[in-house]
Short mmCIF file of C-alpha atoms and ligand atoms in Angstrom, two decimals:
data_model
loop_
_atom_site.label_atom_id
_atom_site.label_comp_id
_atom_site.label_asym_id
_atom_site.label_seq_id
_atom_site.Cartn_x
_atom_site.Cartn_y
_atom_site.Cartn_z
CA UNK A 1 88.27 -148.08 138.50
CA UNK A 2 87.71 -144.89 136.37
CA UNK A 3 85.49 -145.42 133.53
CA UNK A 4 86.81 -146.50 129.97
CA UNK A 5 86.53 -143.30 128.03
CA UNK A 6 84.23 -143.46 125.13
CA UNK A 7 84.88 -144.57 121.45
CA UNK A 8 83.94 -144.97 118.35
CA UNK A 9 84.87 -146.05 114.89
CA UNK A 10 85.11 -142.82 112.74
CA UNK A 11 84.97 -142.63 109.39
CA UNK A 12 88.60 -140.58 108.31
CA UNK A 13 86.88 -139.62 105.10
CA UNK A 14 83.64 -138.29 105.74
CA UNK A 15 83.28 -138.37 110.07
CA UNK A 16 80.14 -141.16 110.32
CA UNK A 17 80.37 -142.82 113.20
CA UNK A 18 80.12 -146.72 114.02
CA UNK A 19 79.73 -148.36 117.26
CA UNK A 20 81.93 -150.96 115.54
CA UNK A 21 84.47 -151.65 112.91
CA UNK A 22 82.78 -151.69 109.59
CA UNK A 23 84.66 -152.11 105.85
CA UNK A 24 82.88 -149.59 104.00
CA UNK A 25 81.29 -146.40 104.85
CA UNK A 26 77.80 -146.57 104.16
CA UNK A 27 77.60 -142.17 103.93
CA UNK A 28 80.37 -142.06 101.94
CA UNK A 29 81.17 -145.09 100.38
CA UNK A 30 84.76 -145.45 101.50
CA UNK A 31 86.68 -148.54 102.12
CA UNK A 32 89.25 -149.10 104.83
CA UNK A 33 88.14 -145.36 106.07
CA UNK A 34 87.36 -145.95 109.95
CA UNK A 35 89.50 -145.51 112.77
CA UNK A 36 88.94 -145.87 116.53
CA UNK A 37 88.86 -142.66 117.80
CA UNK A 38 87.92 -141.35 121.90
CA UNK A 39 85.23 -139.45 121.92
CA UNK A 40 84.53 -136.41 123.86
CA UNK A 41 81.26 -134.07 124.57
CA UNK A 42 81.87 -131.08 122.78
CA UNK A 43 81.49 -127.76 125.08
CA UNK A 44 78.55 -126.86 125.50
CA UNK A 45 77.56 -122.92 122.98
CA UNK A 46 79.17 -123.89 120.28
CA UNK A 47 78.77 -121.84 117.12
CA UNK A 48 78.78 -117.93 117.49
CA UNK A 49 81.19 -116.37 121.08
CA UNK A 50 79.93 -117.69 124.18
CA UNK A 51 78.35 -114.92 125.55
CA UNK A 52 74.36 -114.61 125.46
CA UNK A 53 73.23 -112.52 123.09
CA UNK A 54 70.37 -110.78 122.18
CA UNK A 55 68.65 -110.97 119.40
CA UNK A 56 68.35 -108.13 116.84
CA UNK A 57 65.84 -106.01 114.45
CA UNK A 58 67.63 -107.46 110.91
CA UNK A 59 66.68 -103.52 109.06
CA UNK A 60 68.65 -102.30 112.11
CA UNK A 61 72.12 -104.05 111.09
CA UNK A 62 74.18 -101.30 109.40
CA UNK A 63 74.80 -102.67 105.83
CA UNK A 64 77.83 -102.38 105.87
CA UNK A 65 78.42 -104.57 109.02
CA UNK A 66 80.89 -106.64 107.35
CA UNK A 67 84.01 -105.30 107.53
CA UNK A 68 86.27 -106.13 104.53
CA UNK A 69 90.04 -106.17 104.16
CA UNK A 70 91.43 -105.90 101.18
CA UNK A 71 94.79 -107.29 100.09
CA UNK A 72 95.33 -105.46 97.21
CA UNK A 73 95.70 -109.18 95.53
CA UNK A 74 92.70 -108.68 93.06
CA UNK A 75 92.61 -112.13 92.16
CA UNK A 76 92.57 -113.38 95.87
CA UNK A 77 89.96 -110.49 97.06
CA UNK A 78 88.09 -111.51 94.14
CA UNK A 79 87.45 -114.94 95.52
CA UNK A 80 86.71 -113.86 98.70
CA UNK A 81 83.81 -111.48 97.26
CA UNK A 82 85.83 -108.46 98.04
CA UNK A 83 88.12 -109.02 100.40
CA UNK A 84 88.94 -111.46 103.52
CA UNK A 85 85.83 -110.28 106.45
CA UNK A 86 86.61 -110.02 110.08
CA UNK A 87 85.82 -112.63 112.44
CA UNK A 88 85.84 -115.15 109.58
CA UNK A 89 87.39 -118.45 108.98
CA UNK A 90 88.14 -119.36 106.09
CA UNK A 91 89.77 -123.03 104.60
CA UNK A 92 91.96 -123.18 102.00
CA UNK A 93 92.34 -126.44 100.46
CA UNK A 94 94.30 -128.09 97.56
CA UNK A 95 97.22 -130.84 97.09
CA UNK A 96 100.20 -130.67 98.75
CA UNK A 97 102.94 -128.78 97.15
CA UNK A 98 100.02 -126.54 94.94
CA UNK A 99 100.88 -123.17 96.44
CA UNK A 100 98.65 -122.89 99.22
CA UNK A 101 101.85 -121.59 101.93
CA UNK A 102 102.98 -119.27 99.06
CA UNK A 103 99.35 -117.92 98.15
CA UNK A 104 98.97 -117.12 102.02
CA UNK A 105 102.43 -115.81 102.61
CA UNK A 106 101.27 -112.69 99.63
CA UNK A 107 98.59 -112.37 101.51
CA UNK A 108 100.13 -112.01 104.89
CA UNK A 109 102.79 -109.47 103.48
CA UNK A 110 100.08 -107.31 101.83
CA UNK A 111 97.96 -107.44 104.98
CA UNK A 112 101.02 -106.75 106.94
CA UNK A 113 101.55 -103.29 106.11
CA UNK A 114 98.34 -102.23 108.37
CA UNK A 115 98.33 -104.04 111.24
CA UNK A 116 100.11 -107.59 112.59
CA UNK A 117 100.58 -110.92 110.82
CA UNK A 118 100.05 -114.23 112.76
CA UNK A 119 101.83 -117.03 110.89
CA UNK A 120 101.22 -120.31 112.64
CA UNK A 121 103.24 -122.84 111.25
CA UNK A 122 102.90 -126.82 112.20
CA UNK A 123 105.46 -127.97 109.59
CA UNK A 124 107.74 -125.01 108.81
CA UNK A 125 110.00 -123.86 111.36
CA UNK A 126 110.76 -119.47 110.91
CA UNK A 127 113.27 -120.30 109.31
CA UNK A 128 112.71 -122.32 106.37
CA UNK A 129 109.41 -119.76 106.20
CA UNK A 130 112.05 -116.96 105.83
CA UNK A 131 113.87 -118.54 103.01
CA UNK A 132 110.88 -118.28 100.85
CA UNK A 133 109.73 -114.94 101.97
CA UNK A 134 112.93 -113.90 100.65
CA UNK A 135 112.47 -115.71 97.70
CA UNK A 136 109.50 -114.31 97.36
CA UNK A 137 110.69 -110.68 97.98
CA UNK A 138 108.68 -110.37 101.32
CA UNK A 139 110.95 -108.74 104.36
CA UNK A 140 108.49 -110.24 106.55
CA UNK A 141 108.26 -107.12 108.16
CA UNK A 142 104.99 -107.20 110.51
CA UNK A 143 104.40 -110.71 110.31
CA UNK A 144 105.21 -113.08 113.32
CA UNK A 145 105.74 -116.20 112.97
CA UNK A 146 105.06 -119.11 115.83
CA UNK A 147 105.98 -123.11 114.78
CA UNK A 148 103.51 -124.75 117.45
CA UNK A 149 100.99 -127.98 116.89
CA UNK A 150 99.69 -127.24 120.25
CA UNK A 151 95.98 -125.88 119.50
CA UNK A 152 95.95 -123.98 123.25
CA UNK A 153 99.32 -122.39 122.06
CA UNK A 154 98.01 -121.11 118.93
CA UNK A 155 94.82 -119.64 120.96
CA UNK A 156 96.67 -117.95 124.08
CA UNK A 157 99.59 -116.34 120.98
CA UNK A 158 96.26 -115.05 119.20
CA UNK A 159 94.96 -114.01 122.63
CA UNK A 160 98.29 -112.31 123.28
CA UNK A 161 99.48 -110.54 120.09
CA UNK A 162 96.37 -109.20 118.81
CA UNK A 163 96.83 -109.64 115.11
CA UNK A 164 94.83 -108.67 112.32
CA UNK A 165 94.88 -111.74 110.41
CA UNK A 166 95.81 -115.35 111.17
CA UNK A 167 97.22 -118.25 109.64
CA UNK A 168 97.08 -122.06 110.83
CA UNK A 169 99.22 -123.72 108.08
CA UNK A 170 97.86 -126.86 108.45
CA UNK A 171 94.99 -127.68 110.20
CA UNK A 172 96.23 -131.30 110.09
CA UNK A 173 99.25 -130.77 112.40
CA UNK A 174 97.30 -129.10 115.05
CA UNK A 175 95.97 -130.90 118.09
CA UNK A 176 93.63 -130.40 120.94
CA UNK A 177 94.57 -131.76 124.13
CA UNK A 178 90.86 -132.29 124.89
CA UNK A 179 90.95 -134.80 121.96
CA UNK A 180 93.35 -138.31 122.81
CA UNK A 181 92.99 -139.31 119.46
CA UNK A 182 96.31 -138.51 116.91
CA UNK A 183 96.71 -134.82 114.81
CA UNK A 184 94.82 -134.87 111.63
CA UNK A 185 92.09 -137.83 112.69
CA UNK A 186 88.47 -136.25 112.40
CA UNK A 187 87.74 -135.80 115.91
CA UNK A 188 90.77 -133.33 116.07
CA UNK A 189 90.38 -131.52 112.98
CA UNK A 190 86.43 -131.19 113.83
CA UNK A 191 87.69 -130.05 117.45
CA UNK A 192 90.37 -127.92 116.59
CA UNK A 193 88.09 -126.66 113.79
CA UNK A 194 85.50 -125.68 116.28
CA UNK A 195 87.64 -123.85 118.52
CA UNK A 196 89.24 -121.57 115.76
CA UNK A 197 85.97 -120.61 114.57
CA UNK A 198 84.79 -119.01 118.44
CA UNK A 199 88.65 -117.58 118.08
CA UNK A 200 87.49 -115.72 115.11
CA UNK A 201 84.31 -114.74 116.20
CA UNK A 202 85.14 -114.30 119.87
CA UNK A 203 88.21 -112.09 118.82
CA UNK A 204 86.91 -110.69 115.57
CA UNK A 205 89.93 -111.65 113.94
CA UNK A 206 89.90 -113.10 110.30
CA UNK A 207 91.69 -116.98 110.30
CA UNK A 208 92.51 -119.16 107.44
CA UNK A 209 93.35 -122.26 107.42
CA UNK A 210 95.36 -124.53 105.66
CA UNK A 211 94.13 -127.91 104.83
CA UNK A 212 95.70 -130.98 102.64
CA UNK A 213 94.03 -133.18 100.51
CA UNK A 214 94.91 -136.30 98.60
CA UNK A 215 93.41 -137.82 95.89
CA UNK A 216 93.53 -141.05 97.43
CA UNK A 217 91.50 -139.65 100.18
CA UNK A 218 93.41 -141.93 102.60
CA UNK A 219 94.37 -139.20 105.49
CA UNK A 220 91.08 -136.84 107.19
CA UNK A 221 90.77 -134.58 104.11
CA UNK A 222 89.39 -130.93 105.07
CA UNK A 223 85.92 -132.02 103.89
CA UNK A 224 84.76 -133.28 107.22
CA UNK A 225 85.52 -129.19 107.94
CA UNK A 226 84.03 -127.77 104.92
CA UNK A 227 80.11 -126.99 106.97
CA UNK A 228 81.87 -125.33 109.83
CA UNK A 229 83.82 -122.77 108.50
CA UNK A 230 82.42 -119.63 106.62
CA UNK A 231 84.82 -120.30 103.61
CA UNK A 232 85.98 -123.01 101.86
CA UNK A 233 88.62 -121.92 99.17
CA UNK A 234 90.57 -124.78 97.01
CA UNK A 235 93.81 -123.98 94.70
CA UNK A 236 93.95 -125.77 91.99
CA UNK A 237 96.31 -126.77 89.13
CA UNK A 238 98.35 -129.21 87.30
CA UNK A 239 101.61 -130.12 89.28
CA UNK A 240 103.72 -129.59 86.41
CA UNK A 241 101.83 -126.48 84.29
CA UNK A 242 102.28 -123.06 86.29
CA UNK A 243 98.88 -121.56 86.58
CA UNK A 244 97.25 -121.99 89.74
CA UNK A 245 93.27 -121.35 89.86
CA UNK A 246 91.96 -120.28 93.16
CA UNK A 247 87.86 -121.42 93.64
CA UNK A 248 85.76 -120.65 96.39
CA UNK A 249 83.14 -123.61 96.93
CA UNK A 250 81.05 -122.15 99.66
CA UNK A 251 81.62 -118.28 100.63
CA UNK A 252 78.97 -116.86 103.44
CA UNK A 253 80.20 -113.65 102.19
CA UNK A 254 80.01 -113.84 98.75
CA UNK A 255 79.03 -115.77 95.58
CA UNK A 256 80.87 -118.97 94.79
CA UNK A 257 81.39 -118.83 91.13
CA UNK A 258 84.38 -116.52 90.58
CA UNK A 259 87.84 -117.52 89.99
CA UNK A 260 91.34 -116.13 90.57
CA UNK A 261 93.95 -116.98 88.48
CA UNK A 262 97.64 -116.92 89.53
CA UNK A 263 101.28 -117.75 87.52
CA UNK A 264 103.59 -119.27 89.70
CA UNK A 265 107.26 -118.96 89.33
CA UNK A 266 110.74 -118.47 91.06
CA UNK A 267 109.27 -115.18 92.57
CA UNK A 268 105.91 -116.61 93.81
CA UNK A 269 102.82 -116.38 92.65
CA UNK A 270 102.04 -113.66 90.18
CA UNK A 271 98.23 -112.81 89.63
CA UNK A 272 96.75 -113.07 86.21
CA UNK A 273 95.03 -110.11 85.24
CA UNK A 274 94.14 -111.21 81.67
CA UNK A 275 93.95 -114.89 81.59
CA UNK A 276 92.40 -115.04 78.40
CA UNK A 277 95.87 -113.77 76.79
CA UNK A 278 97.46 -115.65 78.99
CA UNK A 279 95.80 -119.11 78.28
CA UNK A 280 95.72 -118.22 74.26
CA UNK A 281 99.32 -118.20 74.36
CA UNK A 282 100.89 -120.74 72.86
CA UNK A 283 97.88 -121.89 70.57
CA UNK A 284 98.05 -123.61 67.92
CA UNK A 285 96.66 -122.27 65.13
CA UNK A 286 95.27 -123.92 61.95
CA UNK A 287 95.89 -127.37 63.71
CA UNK A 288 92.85 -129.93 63.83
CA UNK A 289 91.91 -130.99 67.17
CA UNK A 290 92.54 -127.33 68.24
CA UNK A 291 89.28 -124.80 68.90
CA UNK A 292 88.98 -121.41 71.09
CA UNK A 293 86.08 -121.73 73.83
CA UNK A 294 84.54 -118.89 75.52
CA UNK A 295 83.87 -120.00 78.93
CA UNK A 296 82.28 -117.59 81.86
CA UNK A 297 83.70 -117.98 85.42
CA UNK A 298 81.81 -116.27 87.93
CA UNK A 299 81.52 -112.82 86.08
CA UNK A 300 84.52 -113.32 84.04
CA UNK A 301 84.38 -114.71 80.62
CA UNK A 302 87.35 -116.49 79.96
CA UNK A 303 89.07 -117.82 76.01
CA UNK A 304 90.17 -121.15 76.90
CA UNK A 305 92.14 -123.64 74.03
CA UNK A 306 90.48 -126.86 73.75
CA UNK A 307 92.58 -129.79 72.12
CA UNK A 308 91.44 -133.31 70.74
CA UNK A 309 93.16 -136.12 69.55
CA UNK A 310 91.44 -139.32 67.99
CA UNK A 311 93.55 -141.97 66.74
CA UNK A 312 92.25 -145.48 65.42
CA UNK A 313 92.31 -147.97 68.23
CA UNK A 314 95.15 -150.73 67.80
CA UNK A 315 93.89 -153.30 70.47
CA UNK A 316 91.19 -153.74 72.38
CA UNK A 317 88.78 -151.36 74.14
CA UNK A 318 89.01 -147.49 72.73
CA UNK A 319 90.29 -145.14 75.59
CA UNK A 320 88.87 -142.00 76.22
CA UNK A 321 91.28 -139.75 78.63
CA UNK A 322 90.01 -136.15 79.28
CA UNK A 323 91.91 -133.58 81.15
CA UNK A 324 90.09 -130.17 82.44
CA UNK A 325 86.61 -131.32 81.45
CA UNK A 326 83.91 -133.17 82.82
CA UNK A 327 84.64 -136.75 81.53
CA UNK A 328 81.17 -138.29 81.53
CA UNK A 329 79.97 -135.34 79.88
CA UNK A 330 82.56 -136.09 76.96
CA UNK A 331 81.31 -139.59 76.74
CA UNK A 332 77.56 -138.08 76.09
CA UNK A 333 79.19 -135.65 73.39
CA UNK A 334 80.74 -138.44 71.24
CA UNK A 335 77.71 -140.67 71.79
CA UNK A 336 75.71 -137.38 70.19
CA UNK A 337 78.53 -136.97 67.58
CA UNK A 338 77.96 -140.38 67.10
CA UNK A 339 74.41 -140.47 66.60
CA UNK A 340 73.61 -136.94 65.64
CA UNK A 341 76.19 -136.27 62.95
CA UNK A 342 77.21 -139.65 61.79
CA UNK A 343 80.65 -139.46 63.32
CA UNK A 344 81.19 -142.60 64.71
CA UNK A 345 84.12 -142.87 67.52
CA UNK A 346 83.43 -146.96 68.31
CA UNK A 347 87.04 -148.11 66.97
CA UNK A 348 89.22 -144.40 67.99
CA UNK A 349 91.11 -143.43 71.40
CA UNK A 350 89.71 -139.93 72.02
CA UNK A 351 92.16 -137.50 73.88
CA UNK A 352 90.77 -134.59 75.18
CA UNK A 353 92.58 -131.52 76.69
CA UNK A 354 92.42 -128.38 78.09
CA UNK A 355 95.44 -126.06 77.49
CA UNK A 356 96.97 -124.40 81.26
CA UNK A 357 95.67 -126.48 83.54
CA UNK A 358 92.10 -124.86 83.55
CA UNK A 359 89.00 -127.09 84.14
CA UNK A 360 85.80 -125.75 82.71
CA UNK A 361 82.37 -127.09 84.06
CA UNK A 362 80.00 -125.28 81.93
CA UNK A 363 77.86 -127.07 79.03
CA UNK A 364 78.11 -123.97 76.84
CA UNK A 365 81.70 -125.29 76.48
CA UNK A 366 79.53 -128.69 74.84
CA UNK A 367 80.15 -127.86 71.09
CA UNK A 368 83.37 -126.64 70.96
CA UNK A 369 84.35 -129.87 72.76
CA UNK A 370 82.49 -131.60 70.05
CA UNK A 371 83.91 -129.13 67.09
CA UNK A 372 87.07 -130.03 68.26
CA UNK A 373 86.85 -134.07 68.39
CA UNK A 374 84.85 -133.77 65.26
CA UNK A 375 87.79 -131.80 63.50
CA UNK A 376 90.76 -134.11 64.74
CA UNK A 377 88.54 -137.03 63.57
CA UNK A 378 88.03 -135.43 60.48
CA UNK A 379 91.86 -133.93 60.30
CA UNK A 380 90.46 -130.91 59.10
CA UNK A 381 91.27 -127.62 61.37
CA UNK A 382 88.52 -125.43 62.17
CA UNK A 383 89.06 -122.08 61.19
CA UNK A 384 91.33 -120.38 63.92
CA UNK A 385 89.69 -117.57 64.12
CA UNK A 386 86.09 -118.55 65.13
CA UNK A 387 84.90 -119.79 68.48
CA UNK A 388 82.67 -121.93 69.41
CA UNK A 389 79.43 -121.60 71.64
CA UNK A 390 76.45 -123.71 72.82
CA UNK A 391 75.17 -126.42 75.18
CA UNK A 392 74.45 -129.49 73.14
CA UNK A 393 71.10 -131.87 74.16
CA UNK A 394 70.72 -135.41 73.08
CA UNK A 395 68.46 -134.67 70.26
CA UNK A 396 71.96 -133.32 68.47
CA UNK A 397 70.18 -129.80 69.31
CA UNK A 398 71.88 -126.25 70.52
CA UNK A 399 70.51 -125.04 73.57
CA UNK A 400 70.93 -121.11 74.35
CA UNK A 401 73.84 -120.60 76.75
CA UNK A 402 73.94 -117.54 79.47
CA UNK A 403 76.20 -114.30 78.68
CA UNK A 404 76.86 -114.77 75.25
CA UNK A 405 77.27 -110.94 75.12
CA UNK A 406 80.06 -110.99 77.37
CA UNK A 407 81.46 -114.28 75.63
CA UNK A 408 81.26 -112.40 72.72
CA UNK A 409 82.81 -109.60 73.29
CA UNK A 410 85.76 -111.11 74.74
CA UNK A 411 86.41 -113.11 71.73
CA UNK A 412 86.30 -110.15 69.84
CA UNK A 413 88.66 -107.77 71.88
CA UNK A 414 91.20 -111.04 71.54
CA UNK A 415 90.61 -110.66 68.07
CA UNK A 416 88.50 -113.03 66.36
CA UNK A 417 86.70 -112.77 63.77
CA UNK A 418 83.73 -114.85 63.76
CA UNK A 419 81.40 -116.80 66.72
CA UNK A 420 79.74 -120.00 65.81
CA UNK A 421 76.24 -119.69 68.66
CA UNK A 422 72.83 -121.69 69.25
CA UNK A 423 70.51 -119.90 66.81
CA UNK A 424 68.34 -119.26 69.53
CA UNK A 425 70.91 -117.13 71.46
CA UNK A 426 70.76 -114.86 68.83
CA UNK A 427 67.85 -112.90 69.98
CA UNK A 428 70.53 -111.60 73.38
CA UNK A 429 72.95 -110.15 71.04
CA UNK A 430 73.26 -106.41 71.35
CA UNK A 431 75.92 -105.50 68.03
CA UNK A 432 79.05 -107.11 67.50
CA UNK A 433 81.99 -106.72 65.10
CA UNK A 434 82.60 -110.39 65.38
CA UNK A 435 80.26 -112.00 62.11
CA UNK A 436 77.69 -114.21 64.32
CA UNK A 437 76.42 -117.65 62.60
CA UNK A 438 73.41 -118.89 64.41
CA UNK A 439 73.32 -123.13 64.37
CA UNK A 440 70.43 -124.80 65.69
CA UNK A 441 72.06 -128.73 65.90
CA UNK A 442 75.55 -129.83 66.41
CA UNK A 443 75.35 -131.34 62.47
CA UNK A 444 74.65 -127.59 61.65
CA UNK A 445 77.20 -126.13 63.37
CA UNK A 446 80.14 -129.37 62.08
CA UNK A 447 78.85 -127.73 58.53
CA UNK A 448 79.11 -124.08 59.25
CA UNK A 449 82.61 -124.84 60.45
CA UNK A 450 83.67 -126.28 57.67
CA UNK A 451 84.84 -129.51 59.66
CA UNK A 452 82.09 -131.90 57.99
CA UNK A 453 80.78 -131.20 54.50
CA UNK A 454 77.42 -130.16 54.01
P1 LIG B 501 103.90 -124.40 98.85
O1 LIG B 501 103.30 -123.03 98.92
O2 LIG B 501 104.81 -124.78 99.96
O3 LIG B 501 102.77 -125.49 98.67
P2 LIG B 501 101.71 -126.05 99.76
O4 LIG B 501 101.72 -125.17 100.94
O5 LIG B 501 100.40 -126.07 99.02
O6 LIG B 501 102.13 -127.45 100.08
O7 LIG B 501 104.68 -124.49 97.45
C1 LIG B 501 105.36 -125.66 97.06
C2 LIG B 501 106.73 -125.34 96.52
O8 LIG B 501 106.68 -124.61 95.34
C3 LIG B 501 107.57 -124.52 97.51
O9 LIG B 501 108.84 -125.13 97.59
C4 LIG B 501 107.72 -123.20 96.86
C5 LIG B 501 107.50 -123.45 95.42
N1 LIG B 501 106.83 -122.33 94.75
C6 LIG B 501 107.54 -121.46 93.94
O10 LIG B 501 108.74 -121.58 93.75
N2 LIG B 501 106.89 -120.43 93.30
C7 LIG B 501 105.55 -120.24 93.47
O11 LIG B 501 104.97 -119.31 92.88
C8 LIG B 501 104.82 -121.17 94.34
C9 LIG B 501 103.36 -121.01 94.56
C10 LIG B 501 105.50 -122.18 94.94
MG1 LIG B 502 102.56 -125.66 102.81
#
């Protein structure tokens, strides 16, 4: 009798395994996650190409080892820290329907001009692909296109055609006939993962991959992937708003903190060279609730609209819905604005916006969150042409935020007039048109703004 192949309950969400069934994942805190999956010994020299290697005097490594190609899509190359490295493999993540087969279609048609396009396709066939190339205004000229979810396919057409970049749109619908278990389950994405990533290395040929996630977390998401590849790239947006941000969350080839920011529309996916404009728009002005932020992203200061509605609470417990900020760190604002400046929130709904889709992380975006509660509380509009500056602490207290010259200086090229900062930021300011009122506490800065009386 041949032996019963190995199992194991894995967890879909995170990959823990369990010798048994168990309701909730104790890494990850899922429930209902695990599924019974075969298990098999991965080969053995995983990692780097197969081949023994020797190892190497680091100051002997030419600088510029790392071979970069650029698309020509700043906003994309941006991301990437320059451009998309050979040999690397990169995941691009997001919702379904976001953009991410559009944003890698551009990229194949720019790349396509100097050298050949692999477009591996698990849930397009060519040509449903060609319909929105041609949407898209993309000939498709120099890229090839293969529909296969066979993983030893995808490797012997790589093998065989020699391209210069790779797609695998998605990861999900690829399997490993090594692996019994169904596409998408986390022993096949982790396998299939694996094998791409000696591809790229072993044929020094950049890959990206596609990978779906859902907010309900219910299907493998690409997370289980993220410490495997070199790259780990998420597009982001509202569904129904058209910009689309592109974020890198871990980059072996570059820093993590810059942003691209695309426009989608019947044409594809535009790139945003001035987003600040761009997000400034359709503002408001004059309107209370409404205040300009300067955030930074990466190196890239960026004027984003925040918007706040407080209305008195008809029945029962008072909501608080945010959208683009950190929610818990809105709660600890109004319990400040609360506390620190008498402005007490206990019987209002508090809406809180941010205006294209954008999500800022940043606590120098604290008190212009706050200005802008405080002012729809109050119904008084801030003035429109100031923004807003500073990381709040609990005390009620402005904290000096990072790059207020370059915040500064954006504000003032999109024409404003005036910049409400942490008093002790004003010691980094190196001249200015904009007129510069140092605050030193949230009640302060309500005054300054002429939201709260003095
Ligand atoms: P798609 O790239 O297929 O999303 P994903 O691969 O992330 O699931 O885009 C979804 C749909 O939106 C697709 O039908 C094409 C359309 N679309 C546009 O019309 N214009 C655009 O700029 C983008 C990005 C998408
Ligand atoms: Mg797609």
């Amino acid at each position: 009798m041949p032996p019963r192949p190995k199992t194991a309950f894995v967890c879909q969400q995170c990959g823990f395994q369990s010798p048994k069934w168990i309701g909730r994942c104790p890494s990850c805190d899922g429930w209902n996650t695990f599924v019974e999956e075969r298990l098999v010994a991965p080969p053995k020299g995983r990692g780097l190409a197969r081949a023994t290697r020797e190892p190497i005097a680091l100051d002997a490594v030419p600088a510029d080892a790392e071979q970069r190609l650029a698309t020509g899509i700043g906003e994309f190359d941006r991301v990437l820290g320059g451009g998309i490295v050979r040999g690397s493999l990169v995941l691009l993540g997001g919702d379904p329907g976001i953009g991410k087969s559009s944003l890698l279609m551009h990229a194949s048609a720019a790349l396509a001009t100097r050298g050949t396009v692999l477009y591996v396709s698990g849930e397009e066939s060519a040509a449903q692909t060609k319909i929105r190339a041609r949407r898209f205004g993309i000939s498709g000229e120099g890229i090839m296109h293969l529909a296969e979810t066979d993983l030893g396919s995808v490797i012997e057409a790589v093998r065989r055609v020699r391209p210069s970049f790779v797609v695998v749109d998605s990861i999900q619908t690829m399997s490993s006939d090594a692996i019994a278990s169904a596409a998408g389950g986390v022993s096949q994405l982790r396998e299939c993962t694996a094998r791409l990533l000696e591809l790229a290395k072993g044929e020094d040929v950049p890959i990206f991959l596609v990978g779906h996630v859902t907010k309900e977390g219910a299907v493998a998401g690409p997370r289980v992937l993220e410490h495997i590849v070199d790259a780990v790239l998420y597009l982001e947006g509202e569904r129904f708003h058209a910009f689309r941000i592109l974020r890198a969350t871990k980059n072996r080839f570059g820093s993590t903190d810059e942003v691209g920011v695309f426009e989608m529309g019947e044409s594809g996916l535009r790139e945003v060279t001035n987003p600040s404009e761009v997000f400034l728009e359709e503002r408001s002005r004059g309107v209370a609730g409404s205040v300009v932020v300067p955030t930074v992203e990466g190196t890239r200061p960026l004027l984003v609209e925040v918007q706040a509605l407080v209305t008195p609470t008809a029945f029962g417990l008072p909501r608080r819905t945010v959208n683009g900020a950190d929610a818990q760190r809105v709660l600890l604002l109004l319990a400040v604005l609360a506390k620190r400046a008498g402005l007490s929130l206990g019987s209002h709904d508090v809406y809180v916006n941010l205006v294209g889709g954008l999500r800022i992380r940043e606590p120098a975006a604290d008190l212009g969150l706050a200005v802008a509660v405080a002012s729809a509380l109050r119904d008084r509009a801030a003035d429109p042409r100031t923004v807003f500056i500073g990381e709040l602490g609990l005390g009620g207290e402005l904290r000096r935020v990072q790059r207020v010259v370059a915040r500064l200086r954006e504000a003032e090229r999109l024409g404003f007039a005036r910049a409400v900062i942490p008093a002790a930021s004003l010691g980094d300011l190196d001249g200015t048109a904009l007129e510069v009122v140092g605050a030193s506490s949230l009640r302060e800065a309500l005054e300054r703004s002429g939201v709260i009386e003095r």
